[in-house]
Tab-separated table of C-alpha atoms and ligand atoms in Angstrom:
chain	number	residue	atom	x	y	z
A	1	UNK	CA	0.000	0.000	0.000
A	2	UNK	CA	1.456	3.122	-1.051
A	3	UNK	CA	2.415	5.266	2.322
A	4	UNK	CA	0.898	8.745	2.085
A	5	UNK	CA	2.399	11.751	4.420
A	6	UNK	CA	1.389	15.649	4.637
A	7	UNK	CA	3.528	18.430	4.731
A	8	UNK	CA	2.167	21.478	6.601
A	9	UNK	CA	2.422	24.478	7.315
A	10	UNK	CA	1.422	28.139	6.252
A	11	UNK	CA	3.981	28.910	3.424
A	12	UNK	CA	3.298	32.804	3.296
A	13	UNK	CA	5.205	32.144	1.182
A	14	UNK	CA	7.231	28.688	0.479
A	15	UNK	CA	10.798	29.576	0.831
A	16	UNK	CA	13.766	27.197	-0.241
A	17	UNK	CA	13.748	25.792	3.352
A	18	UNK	CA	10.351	24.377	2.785
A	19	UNK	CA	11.277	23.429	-0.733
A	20	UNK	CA	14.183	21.426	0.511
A	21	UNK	CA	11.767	19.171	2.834
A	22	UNK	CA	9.173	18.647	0.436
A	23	UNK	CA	11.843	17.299	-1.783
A	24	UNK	CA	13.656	15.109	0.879
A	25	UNK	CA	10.171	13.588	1.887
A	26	UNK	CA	8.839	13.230	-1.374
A	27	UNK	CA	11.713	10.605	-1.929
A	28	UNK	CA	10.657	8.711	1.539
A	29	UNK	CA	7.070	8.265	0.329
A	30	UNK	CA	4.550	7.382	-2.501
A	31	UNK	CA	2.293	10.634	-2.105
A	32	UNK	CA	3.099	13.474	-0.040
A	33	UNK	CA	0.672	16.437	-0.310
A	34	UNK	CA	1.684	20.211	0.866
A	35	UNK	CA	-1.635	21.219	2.672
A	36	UNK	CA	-1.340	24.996	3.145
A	37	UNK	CA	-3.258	25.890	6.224
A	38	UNK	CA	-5.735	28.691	6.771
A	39	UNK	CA	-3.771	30.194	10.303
A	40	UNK	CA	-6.319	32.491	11.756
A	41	UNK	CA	-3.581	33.781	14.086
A	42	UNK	CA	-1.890	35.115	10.900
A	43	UNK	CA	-2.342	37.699	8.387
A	44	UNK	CA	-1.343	36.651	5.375
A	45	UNK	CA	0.919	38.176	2.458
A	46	UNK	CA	-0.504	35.834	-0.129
A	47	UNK	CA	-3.865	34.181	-0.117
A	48	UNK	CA	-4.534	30.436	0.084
A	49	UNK	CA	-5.363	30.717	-3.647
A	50	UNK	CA	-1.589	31.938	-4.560
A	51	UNK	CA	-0.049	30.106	-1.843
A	52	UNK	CA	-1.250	27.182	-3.646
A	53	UNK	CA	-0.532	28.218	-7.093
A	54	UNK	CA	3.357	28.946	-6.007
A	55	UNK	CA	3.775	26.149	-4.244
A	56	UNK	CA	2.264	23.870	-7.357
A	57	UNK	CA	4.829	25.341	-9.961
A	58	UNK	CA	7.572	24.864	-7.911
A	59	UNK	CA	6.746	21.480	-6.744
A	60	UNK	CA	5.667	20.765	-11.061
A	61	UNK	CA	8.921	18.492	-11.023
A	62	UNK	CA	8.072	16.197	-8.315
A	63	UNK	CA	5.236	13.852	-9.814
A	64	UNK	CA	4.094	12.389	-6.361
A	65	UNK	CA	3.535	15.781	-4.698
A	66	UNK	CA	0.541	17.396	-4.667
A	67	UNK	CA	-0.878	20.609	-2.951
A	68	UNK	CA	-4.272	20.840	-1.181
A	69	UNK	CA	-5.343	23.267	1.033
A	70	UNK	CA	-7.256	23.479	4.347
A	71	UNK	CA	-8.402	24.740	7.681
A	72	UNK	CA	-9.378	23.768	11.035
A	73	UNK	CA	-7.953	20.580	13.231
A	74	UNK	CA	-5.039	19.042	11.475
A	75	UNK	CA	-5.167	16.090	12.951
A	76	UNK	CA	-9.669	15.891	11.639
A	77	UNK	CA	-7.612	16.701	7.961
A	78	UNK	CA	-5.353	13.782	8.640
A	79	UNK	CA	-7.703	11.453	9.530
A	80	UNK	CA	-10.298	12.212	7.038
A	81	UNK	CA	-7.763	12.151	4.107
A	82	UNK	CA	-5.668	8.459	5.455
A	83	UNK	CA	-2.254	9.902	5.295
A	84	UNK	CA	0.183	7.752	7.058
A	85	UNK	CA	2.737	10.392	8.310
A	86	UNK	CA	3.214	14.008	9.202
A	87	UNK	CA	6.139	15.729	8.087
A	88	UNK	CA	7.673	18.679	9.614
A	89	UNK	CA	10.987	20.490	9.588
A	90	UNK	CA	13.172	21.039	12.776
A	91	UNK	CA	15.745	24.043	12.144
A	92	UNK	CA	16.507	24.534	16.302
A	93	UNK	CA	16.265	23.673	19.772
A	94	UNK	CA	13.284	26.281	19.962
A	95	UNK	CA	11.400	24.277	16.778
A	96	UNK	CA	11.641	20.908	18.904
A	97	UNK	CA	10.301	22.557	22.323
A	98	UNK	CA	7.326	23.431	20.013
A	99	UNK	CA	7.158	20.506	17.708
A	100	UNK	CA	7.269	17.825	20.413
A	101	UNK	CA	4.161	19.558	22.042
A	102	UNK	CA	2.269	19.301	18.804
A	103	UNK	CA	3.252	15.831	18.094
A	104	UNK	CA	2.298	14.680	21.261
A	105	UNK	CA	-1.000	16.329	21.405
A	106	UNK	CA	-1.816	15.059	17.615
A	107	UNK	CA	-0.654	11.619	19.199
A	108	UNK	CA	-4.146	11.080	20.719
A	109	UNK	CA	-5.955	12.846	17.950
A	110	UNK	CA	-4.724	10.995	15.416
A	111	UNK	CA	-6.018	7.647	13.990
A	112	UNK	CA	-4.157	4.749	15.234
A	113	UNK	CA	-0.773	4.099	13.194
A	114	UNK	CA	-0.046	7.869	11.868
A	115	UNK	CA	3.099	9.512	12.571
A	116	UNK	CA	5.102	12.465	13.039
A	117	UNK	CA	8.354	12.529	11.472
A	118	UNK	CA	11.059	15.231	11.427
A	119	UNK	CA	13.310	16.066	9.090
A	120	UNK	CA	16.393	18.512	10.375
A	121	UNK	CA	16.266	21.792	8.045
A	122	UNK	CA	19.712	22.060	5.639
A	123	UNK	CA	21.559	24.280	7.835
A	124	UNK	CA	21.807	26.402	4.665
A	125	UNK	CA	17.992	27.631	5.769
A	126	UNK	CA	17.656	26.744	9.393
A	127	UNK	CA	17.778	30.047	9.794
A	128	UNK	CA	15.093	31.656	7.723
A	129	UNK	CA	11.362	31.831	8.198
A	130	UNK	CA	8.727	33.272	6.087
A	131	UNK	CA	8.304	36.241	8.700
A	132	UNK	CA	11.662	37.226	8.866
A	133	UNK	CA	12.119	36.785	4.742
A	134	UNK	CA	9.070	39.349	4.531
A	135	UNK	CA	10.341	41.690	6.821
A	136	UNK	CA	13.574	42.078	5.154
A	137	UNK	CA	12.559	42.718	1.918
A	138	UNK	CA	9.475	45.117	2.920
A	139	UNK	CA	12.533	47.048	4.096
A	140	UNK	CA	14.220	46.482	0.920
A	141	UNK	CA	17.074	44.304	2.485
A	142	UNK	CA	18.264	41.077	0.152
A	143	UNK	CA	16.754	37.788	0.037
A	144	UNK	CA	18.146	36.412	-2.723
A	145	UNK	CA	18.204	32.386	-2.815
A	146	UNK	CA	16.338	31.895	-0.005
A	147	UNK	CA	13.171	32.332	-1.696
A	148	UNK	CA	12.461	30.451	-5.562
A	149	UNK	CA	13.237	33.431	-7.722
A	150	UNK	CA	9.159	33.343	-8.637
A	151	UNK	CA	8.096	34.075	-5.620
A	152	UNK	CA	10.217	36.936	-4.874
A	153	UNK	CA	9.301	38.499	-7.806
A	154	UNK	CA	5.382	37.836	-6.559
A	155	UNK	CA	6.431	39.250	-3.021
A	156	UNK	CA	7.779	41.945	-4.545
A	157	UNK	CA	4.874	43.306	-6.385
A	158	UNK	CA	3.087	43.084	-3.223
A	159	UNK	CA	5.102	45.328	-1.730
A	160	UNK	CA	5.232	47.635	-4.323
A	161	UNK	CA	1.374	47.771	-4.351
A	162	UNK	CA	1.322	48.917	-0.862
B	201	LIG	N1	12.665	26.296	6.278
B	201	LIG	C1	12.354	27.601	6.428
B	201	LIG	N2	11.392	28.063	7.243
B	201	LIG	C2	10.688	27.153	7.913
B	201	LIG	C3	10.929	25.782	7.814
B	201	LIG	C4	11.970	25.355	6.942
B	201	LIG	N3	12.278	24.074	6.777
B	201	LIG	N4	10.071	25.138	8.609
B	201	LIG	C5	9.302	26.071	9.184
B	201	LIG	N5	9.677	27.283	8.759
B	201	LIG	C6	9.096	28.573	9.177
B	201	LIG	C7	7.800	28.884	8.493
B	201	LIG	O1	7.989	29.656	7.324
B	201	LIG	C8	7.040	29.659	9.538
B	201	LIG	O2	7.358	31.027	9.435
B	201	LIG	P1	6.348	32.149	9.928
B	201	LIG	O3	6.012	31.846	11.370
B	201	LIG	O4	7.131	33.352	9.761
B	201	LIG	O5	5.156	32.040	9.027
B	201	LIG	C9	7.595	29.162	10.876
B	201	LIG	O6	8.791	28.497	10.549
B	201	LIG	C10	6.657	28.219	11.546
B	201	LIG	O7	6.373	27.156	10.628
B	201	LIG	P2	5.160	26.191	10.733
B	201	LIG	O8	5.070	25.734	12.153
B	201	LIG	O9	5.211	25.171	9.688
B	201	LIG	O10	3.980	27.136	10.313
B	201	LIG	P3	2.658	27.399	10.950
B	201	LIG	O11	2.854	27.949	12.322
B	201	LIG	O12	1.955	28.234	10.039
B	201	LIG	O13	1.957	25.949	10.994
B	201	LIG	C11	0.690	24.206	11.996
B	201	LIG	C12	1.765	25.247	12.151
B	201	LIG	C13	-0.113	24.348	10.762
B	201	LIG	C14	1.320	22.855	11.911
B	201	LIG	C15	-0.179	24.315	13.253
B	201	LIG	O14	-0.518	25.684	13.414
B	201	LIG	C16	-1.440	23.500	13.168
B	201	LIG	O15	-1.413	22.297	13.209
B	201	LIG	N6	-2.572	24.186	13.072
B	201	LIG	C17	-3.890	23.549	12.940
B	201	LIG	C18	-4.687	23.654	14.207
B	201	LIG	C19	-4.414	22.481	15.106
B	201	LIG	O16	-4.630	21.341	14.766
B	201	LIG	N7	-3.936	22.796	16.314
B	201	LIG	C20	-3.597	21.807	17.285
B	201	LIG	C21	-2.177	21.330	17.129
B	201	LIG	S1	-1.755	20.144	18.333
């Protein structure tokens, strides 16, 4: 049975960290799908519509990855949708304090057999994060190659529209 696993997260927007795990699990399973979650704690740069869109032409070389999109309980999204695994990336000691309180509490929400796995961040990007990415360039500061080249051009005309 082909082993299906979920990589989440909001990607507002993708950068080449992300990119770099969804290629690295895509090679540990048959179907992995990039949900893009709907984070009411955060106001998004992008909406889920061109979160989506990015993250489907730069993932266009991988044929077993796909991209959905939802909101709500992950662990309701992983159960309804039978993925096997849940993928997430560790860059630091702070990520793991936070991750292993997740995994644990998806633990007893999940349906029996699904789990967590981490994969550690290159060190190339463990220390990027979409936040800081749009902060620097809203203030015109550099981000080139940590973002697909794409996307920064799509970031950018947000900012210039504001
Ligand atoms: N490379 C670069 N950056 C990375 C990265 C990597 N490999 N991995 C994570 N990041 C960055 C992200 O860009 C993000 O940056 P931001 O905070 O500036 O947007 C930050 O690290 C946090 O990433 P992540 O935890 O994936 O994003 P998130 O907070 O949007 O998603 C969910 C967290 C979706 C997993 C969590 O909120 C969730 O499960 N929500 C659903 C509700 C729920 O079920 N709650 C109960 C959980 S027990």
């Amino acid at each position: 049975m082909t082993k299906r696993a979920l990589y989440t997260g909001s990607f507002d927007p993708m950068t080449y960290g992300h990119l770099d795990i969804i290629e690295r699990a895509s090679k540990m399973f048959g179907e992995l799908v990039v949900g893009v979650i709907v984070n009411p704690n955060k106001q998004p740069l992008f909406t889920k519509e061109e979160r989506v869109a990015m993250i489907k032409a730069e993932t266009a070389h991988l044929g077993n990855v796909k991209v959905d999109c939802f909101q709500g309980l992950l662990a309701d999204y992983v159960n309804a949708n039978g993925f096997n695994a849940v993928i997430r990336g560790l860059r630091a000691t702070t990520d793991f304090e936070y991750e292993i309180q997740m995994a644990q509490m998806n633990d007893r929400l999940f349906n029996e057999g699904v789990e967590s796995v981490f994969l550690m961040t290159n060190p190339e990007y463990s220390f990027i994060s979409s936040s800081v990415i749009k902060e620097v360039l809203s203030l015109g500061g550099c981000v080139d190659g940590l973002v697909p080249e794409k996307i920064l051009e799509e970031m950018k005309k947000k900012y210039c529209r504001k």
